[in-house]
Amino acid sequence: MNTDEVLGVFREAGAVLEGHFILTSGLRSPVFLQKARVFMHADKTERLCKALAEKIRAAVSGRIDYVVGPAIGGLIPAYETSRHLGVPAIWVEREGGEFRLRRFEIARGSRVVIVEDIVTTGLSIRETIDCLRALGAEVVAAACIIDRSAGKTDVGVPLIALAEYEVPAYPADRLPPELAAIPPVKPGSRNI
Ligand SMILES: O=P(O)(O)OC[C@H]1O[C@H](OP(=O)(O)OP(=O)(O)O)[C@H](O)[C@@H]1O
Ligand SMILES: O=C(O)c1cc(=O)[nH]c(=O)[nH]1
Ligand SMILES: [Mg+2]
């Protein structure tokens, strides 16, 4: 799938929101990709994640033991992508604000691929990598449906994006006036 097709799926699902959004990194943006409105549709999710699984297979040589999804946004795409890769899906979730693998045990040396929904700064992927490496896992790659940094983010492992879509994001103290005029909302689950 190319970027236009991926964005077409998001638009069709009403998942491209406009307003004033507080992102998980604290940055502010006039656009928010509400992936949940895509993932509520199994057919759309299957199409995206099958294509992402094919990109992962082409990019990663050697075995993949687990796909790991960072909750909440990564849960559904990680599960669906793992189905196409034929490997189990597990997830990290926040405990006291930090990602933990609370429900699973993995052997040291496990080769894992992280599957995220959206990447903006890569912060959430880097936190997931820290958690997995502390458990002795080898993070062979990270993947996402849409990379809002359009390839500029460095997460320290290869990042495989189904689509790259550059969207403006601003520090809170450097908002353009048209954005400052709109009351902000924070759709994500960090800190709630
Ligand atoms: O690359 P980053 O700057 O980290 O931004 C992307 C992250 O933001 C969202 O998660 P969020 O913490 O908002 O919560 P969610 O997973 O519940 O949507 C999204 O699911 C990614 O995990
Ligand atoms: O950076 C984020 O927090 C973010 C951006 C976006 O478009 N969608 C999302 O779920 N999170
Ligand atoms: Mg998330």
GROMACS .gro file of C-alpha atoms and ligand atoms in nm:
model
  226
    1MET     CA    1   0.000   0.000   0.000
    2ASN     CA    2   0.128   0.350  -0.069
    3THR     CA    3   0.084   0.656   0.153
    4ASP     CA    4  -0.222   0.782  -0.039
    5GLU     CA    5  -0.397   0.448   0.005
    6VAL     CA    6  -0.319   0.439   0.378
    7LEU     CA    7  -0.439   0.797   0.426
    8GLY     CA    8  -0.744   0.711   0.218
    9VAL     CA    9  -0.834   0.439   0.471
   10PHE     CA   10  -0.792   0.688   0.758
   11ARG     CA   11  -1.004   0.952   0.581
   12GLU     CA   12  -1.276   0.701   0.490
   13ALA     CA   13  -1.295   0.604   0.860
   14GLY     CA   14  -1.320   0.968   0.971
   15ALA     CA   15  -0.989   0.929   1.154
   16VAL     CA   16  -0.815   1.246   1.035
   17LEU     CA   17  -0.923   1.504   1.293
   18GLU     CA   18  -0.861   1.878   1.279
   19GLY     CA   19  -0.845   2.110   1.580
   20HIS     CA   20  -0.587   2.166   1.854
   21PHE     CA   21  -0.440   1.848   2.000
   22ILE     CA   22  -0.194   1.779   2.281
   23LEU     CA   23   0.019   1.488   2.166
   24THR     CA   24   0.177   1.229   2.393
   25SER     CA   25   0.514   1.407   2.360
   26GLY     CA   26   0.355   1.733   2.482
   27LEU     CA   27   0.380   1.884   2.133
   28ARG     CA   28   0.071   2.051   1.992
   29SER     CA   29  -0.073   1.982   1.649
   30PRO     CA   30  -0.366   2.096   1.432
   31VAL     CA   31  -0.410   1.735   1.308
   32PHE     CA   32  -0.471   1.414   1.502
   33LEU     CA   33  -0.487   1.069   1.348
   34GLN     CA   34  -0.752   0.896   1.560
   35LYS     CA   35  -0.645   0.544   1.474
   36ALA     CA   36  -0.917   0.390   1.693
   37ARG     CA   37  -1.168   0.493   1.427
   38VAL     CA   38  -0.977   0.280   1.178
   39PHE     CA   39  -0.909  -0.012   1.413
   40MET     CA   40  -1.281  -0.042   1.495
   41HIS     CA   41  -1.316  -0.187   1.143
   42ALA     CA   42  -1.166  -0.536   1.108
   43ASP     CA   43  -1.150  -0.518   0.728
   44LYS     CA   44  -0.960  -0.189   0.725
   45THR     CA   45  -0.726  -0.304   1.002
   46GLU     CA   46  -0.660  -0.632   0.822
   47ARG     CA   47  -0.571  -0.453   0.499
   48LEU     CA   48  -0.327  -0.215   0.669
   49CYS     CA   49  -0.163  -0.475   0.891
   50LYS     CA   50  -0.128  -0.737   0.617
   51ALA     CA   51   0.063  -0.479   0.414
   52LEU     CA   52   0.273  -0.384   0.718
   53ALA     CA   53   0.352  -0.752   0.786
   54GLU     CA   54   0.474  -0.789   0.427
   55LYS     CA   55   0.703  -0.487   0.473
   56ILE     CA   56   0.837  -0.630   0.798
   57ARG     CA   57   0.904  -0.970   0.638
   58ALA     CA   58   1.091  -0.803   0.354
   59ALA     CA   59   1.303  -0.592   0.593
   60VAL     CA   60   1.381  -0.834   0.875
   61SER     CA   61   1.602  -1.133   0.814
   62GLY     CA   62   1.597  -1.413   1.064
   63ARG     CA   63   1.337  -1.526   1.309
   64ILE     CA   64   1.087  -1.308   1.489
   65ASP     CA   65   0.974  -1.454   1.822
   66TYR     CA   66   0.718  -1.190   1.922
   67VAL     CA   67   0.543  -0.881   1.799
   68VAL     CA   68   0.514  -0.628   2.083
   69GLY     CA   69   0.247  -0.358   2.089
   70PRO     CA   70   0.271  -0.053   2.319
   71ALA     CA   71  -0.073  -0.013   2.480
   72ILE     CA   72  -0.319   0.125   2.404
   73GLY     CA   73  -0.271   0.235   2.046
   74GLY     CA   74  -0.037  -0.050   1.954
   75LEU     CA   75  -0.258  -0.332   2.084
   76ILE     CA   76  -0.480  -0.387   1.782
   77PRO     CA   77  -0.222  -0.328   1.505
   78ALA     CA   78   0.034  -0.547   1.685
   79TYR     CA   79  -0.216  -0.830   1.718
   80GLU     CA   80  -0.335  -0.808   1.359
   81THR     CA   81   0.018  -0.775   1.218
   82SER     CA   82   0.131  -1.073   1.425
   83ARG     CA   83  -0.150  -1.277   1.274
   84HIS     CA   84  -0.007  -1.217   0.926
   85LEU     CA   85   0.348  -1.285   1.044
   86GLY     CA   86   0.241  -1.607   1.218
   87VAL     CA   87   0.403  -1.519   1.552
   88PRO     CA   88   0.252  -1.440   1.893
   89ALA     CA   89   0.161  -1.085   1.992
   90ILE     CA   90   0.228  -0.950   2.340
   91TRP     CA   91   0.210  -0.597   2.478
   92VAL     CA   92   0.365  -0.348   2.714
   93GLU     CA   93   0.138  -0.128   2.922
   94ARG     CA   94   0.200   0.158   3.160
   95GLU     CA   95   0.246   0.092   3.532
   96GLY     CA   96   0.329   0.402   3.734
   97GLY     CA   97   0.377   0.579   3.403
   98GLU     CA   98   0.639   0.338   3.265
   99PHE     CA   99   0.595   0.064   3.009
  100ARG     CA  100   0.610  -0.286   3.160
  101LEU     CA  101   0.556  -0.633   3.019
  102ARG     CA  102   0.313  -0.712   3.298
  103ARG     CA  103   0.135  -1.021   3.169
  104PHE     CA  104   0.403  -1.218   2.986
  105GLU     CA  105   0.745  -1.374   3.032
  106ILE     CA  106   0.994  -1.383   2.746
  107ALA     CA  107   1.326  -1.565   2.730
  108ARG     CA  108   1.643  -1.355   2.722
  109GLY     CA  109   1.757  -1.329   2.361
  110SER     CA  110   1.402  -1.325   2.222
  111ARG     CA  111   1.393  -1.144   1.890
  112VAL     CA  112   1.107  -0.897   1.889
  113VAL     CA  113   0.951  -0.645   1.651
  114ILE     CA  114   0.758  -0.354   1.801
  115VAL     CA  115   0.441  -0.261   1.613
  116GLU     CA  116   0.297   0.084   1.684
  117ASP     CA  117   0.004   0.269   1.538
  118ILE     CA  118   0.146   0.620   1.492
  119VAL     CA  119   0.497   0.760   1.539
  120THR     CA  120   0.548   1.131   1.601
  121THR     CA  121   0.869   1.180   1.803
  122GLY     CA  122   0.946   0.811   1.856
  123LEU     CA  123   0.934   0.861   2.234
  124SER     CA  124   0.688   0.574   2.291
  125ILE     CA  125   0.893   0.335   2.081
  126ARG     CA  126   1.214   0.431   2.264
  127GLU     CA  127   1.039   0.368   2.599
  128THR     CA  128   0.924   0.029   2.471
  129ILE     CA  129   1.277  -0.058   2.355
  130ASP     CA  130   1.415   0.033   2.701
  131CYS     CA  131   1.162  -0.196   2.869
  132LEU     CA  132   1.233  -0.489   2.634
  133ARG     CA  133   1.612  -0.455   2.645
  134ALA     CA  134   1.602  -0.453   3.025
  135LEU     CA  135   1.440  -0.798   2.993
  136GLY     CA  136   1.720  -0.919   2.764
  137ALA     CA  137   1.518  -0.906   2.441
  138GLU     CA  138   1.672  -0.812   2.110
  139VAL     CA  139   1.460  -0.549   1.933
  140VAL     CA  140   1.528  -0.626   1.569
  141ALA     CA  141   1.299  -0.355   1.428
  142ALA     CA  142   1.009  -0.126   1.503
  143ALA     CA  143   0.716  -0.071   1.270
  144CYS     CA  144   0.417   0.159   1.250
  145ILE     CA  145   0.118   0.231   1.032
  146ILE     CA  146   0.191   0.604   0.993
  147ASP     CA  147   0.515   0.790   1.067
  148ARG     CA  148   0.423   1.156   1.123
  149SER     CA  149   0.792   1.249   1.127
  150ALA     CA  150   0.826   1.126   0.768
  151GLY     CA  151   1.146   0.937   0.840
  152LYS     CA  152   1.312   1.202   1.059
  153THR     CA  153   1.272   1.016   1.388
  154ASP     CA  154   1.560   0.796   1.501
  155VAL     CA  155   1.448   0.525   1.743
  156GLY     CA  156   1.783   0.344   1.740
  157VAL     CA  157   1.656   0.041   1.545
  158PRO     CA  158   1.524   0.026   1.188
  159LEU     CA  159   1.179   0.186   1.168
  160ILE     CA  160   0.947   0.031   0.909
  161ALA     CA  161   0.655   0.263   0.831
  162LEU     CA  162   0.362   0.164   0.613
  163ALA     CA  163   0.314   0.535   0.534
  164GLU     CA  164   0.499   0.858   0.602
  165TYR     CA  165   0.284   1.168   0.650
  166GLU     CA  166   0.449   1.482   0.777
  167VAL     CA  167   0.217   1.680   1.002
  168PRO     CA  168   0.313   2.005   1.182
  169ALA     CA  169   0.367   1.988   1.559
  170TYR     CA  170   0.476   2.277   1.784
  171PRO     CA  171   0.612   2.323   2.135
  172ALA     CA  172   0.335   2.457   2.362
  173ASP     CA  173   0.510   2.793   2.401
  174ARG     CA  174   0.549   2.841   2.026
  175LEU     CA  175   0.196   2.802   1.893
  176PRO     CA  176   0.084   2.979   1.577
  177PRO     CA  177  -0.201   3.222   1.666
  178GLU     CA  178  -0.469   3.022   1.482
  179LEU     CA  179  -0.386   2.715   1.694
  180ALA     CA  180  -0.360   2.913   2.020
  181ALA     CA  181  -0.717   3.036   1.957
  182ILE     CA  182  -0.860   2.681   1.985
  183PRO     CA  183  -0.894   2.512   2.329
  184PRO     CA  184  -0.668   2.202   2.323
  185VAL     CA  185  -0.777   1.842   2.378
  186LYS     CA  186  -0.558   1.539   2.460
  187PRO     CA  187  -0.695   1.222   2.298
  188GLY     CA  188  -0.421   0.974   2.401
  189SER     CA  189  -0.395   0.763   2.717
  190ARG     CA  190  -0.057   0.876   2.860
  191ASN     CA  191  -0.097   1.024   3.213
  192ILE     CA  192  -0.463   0.933   3.254
  193LIG     O1  193   0.611   0.894   1.877
  193LIG     P1  194   0.543   0.954   1.997
  193LIG     O2  195   0.576   1.100   2.014
  193LIG     O3  196   0.566   0.875   2.121
  193LIG     O4  197   0.387   0.955   1.964
  193LIG     C1  198   0.318   0.842   1.920
  193LIG     C2  199   0.248   0.770   2.033
  193LIG     O5  200   0.135   0.850   2.076
  193LIG     C3  201   0.020   0.769   2.083
  193LIG     O6  202   0.011   0.706   2.209
  193LIG     P2  203  -0.052   0.775   2.340
  193LIG     O7  204   0.053   0.776   2.445
  193LIG     O8  205  -0.110   0.909   2.303
  193LIG     O9  206  -0.167   0.685   2.386
  193LIG     P3  207  -0.253   0.570   2.312
  193LIG    O10  208  -0.156   0.463   2.275
  193LIG    O11  209  -0.349   0.529   2.416
  193LIG    O12  210  -0.321   0.634   2.194
  193LIG     C4  211   0.042   0.665   1.977
  193LIG    O13  212  -0.035   0.550   2.006
  193LIG     C5  213   0.189   0.636   1.988
  193LIG    O14  214   0.213   0.541   2.089
  194LIG     O1  215   0.180   1.207   1.873
  194LIG     C1  216   0.076   1.156   1.920
  194LIG     O2  217   0.053   1.143   2.039
  194LIG     C2  218  -0.030   1.107   1.824
  194LIG     C3  219  -0.052   1.166   1.704
  194LIG     C4  220  -0.155   1.118   1.624
  194LIG     O3  221  -0.182   1.168   1.512
  194LIG     N1  222  -0.229   1.013   1.664
  194LIG     C5  223  -0.204   0.956   1.782
  194LIG     O4  224  -0.274   0.862   1.816
  194LIG     N2  225  -0.106   1.003   1.861
  195MG      MG  226   0.036   0.482   2.196
   0.00000   0.00000   0.00000
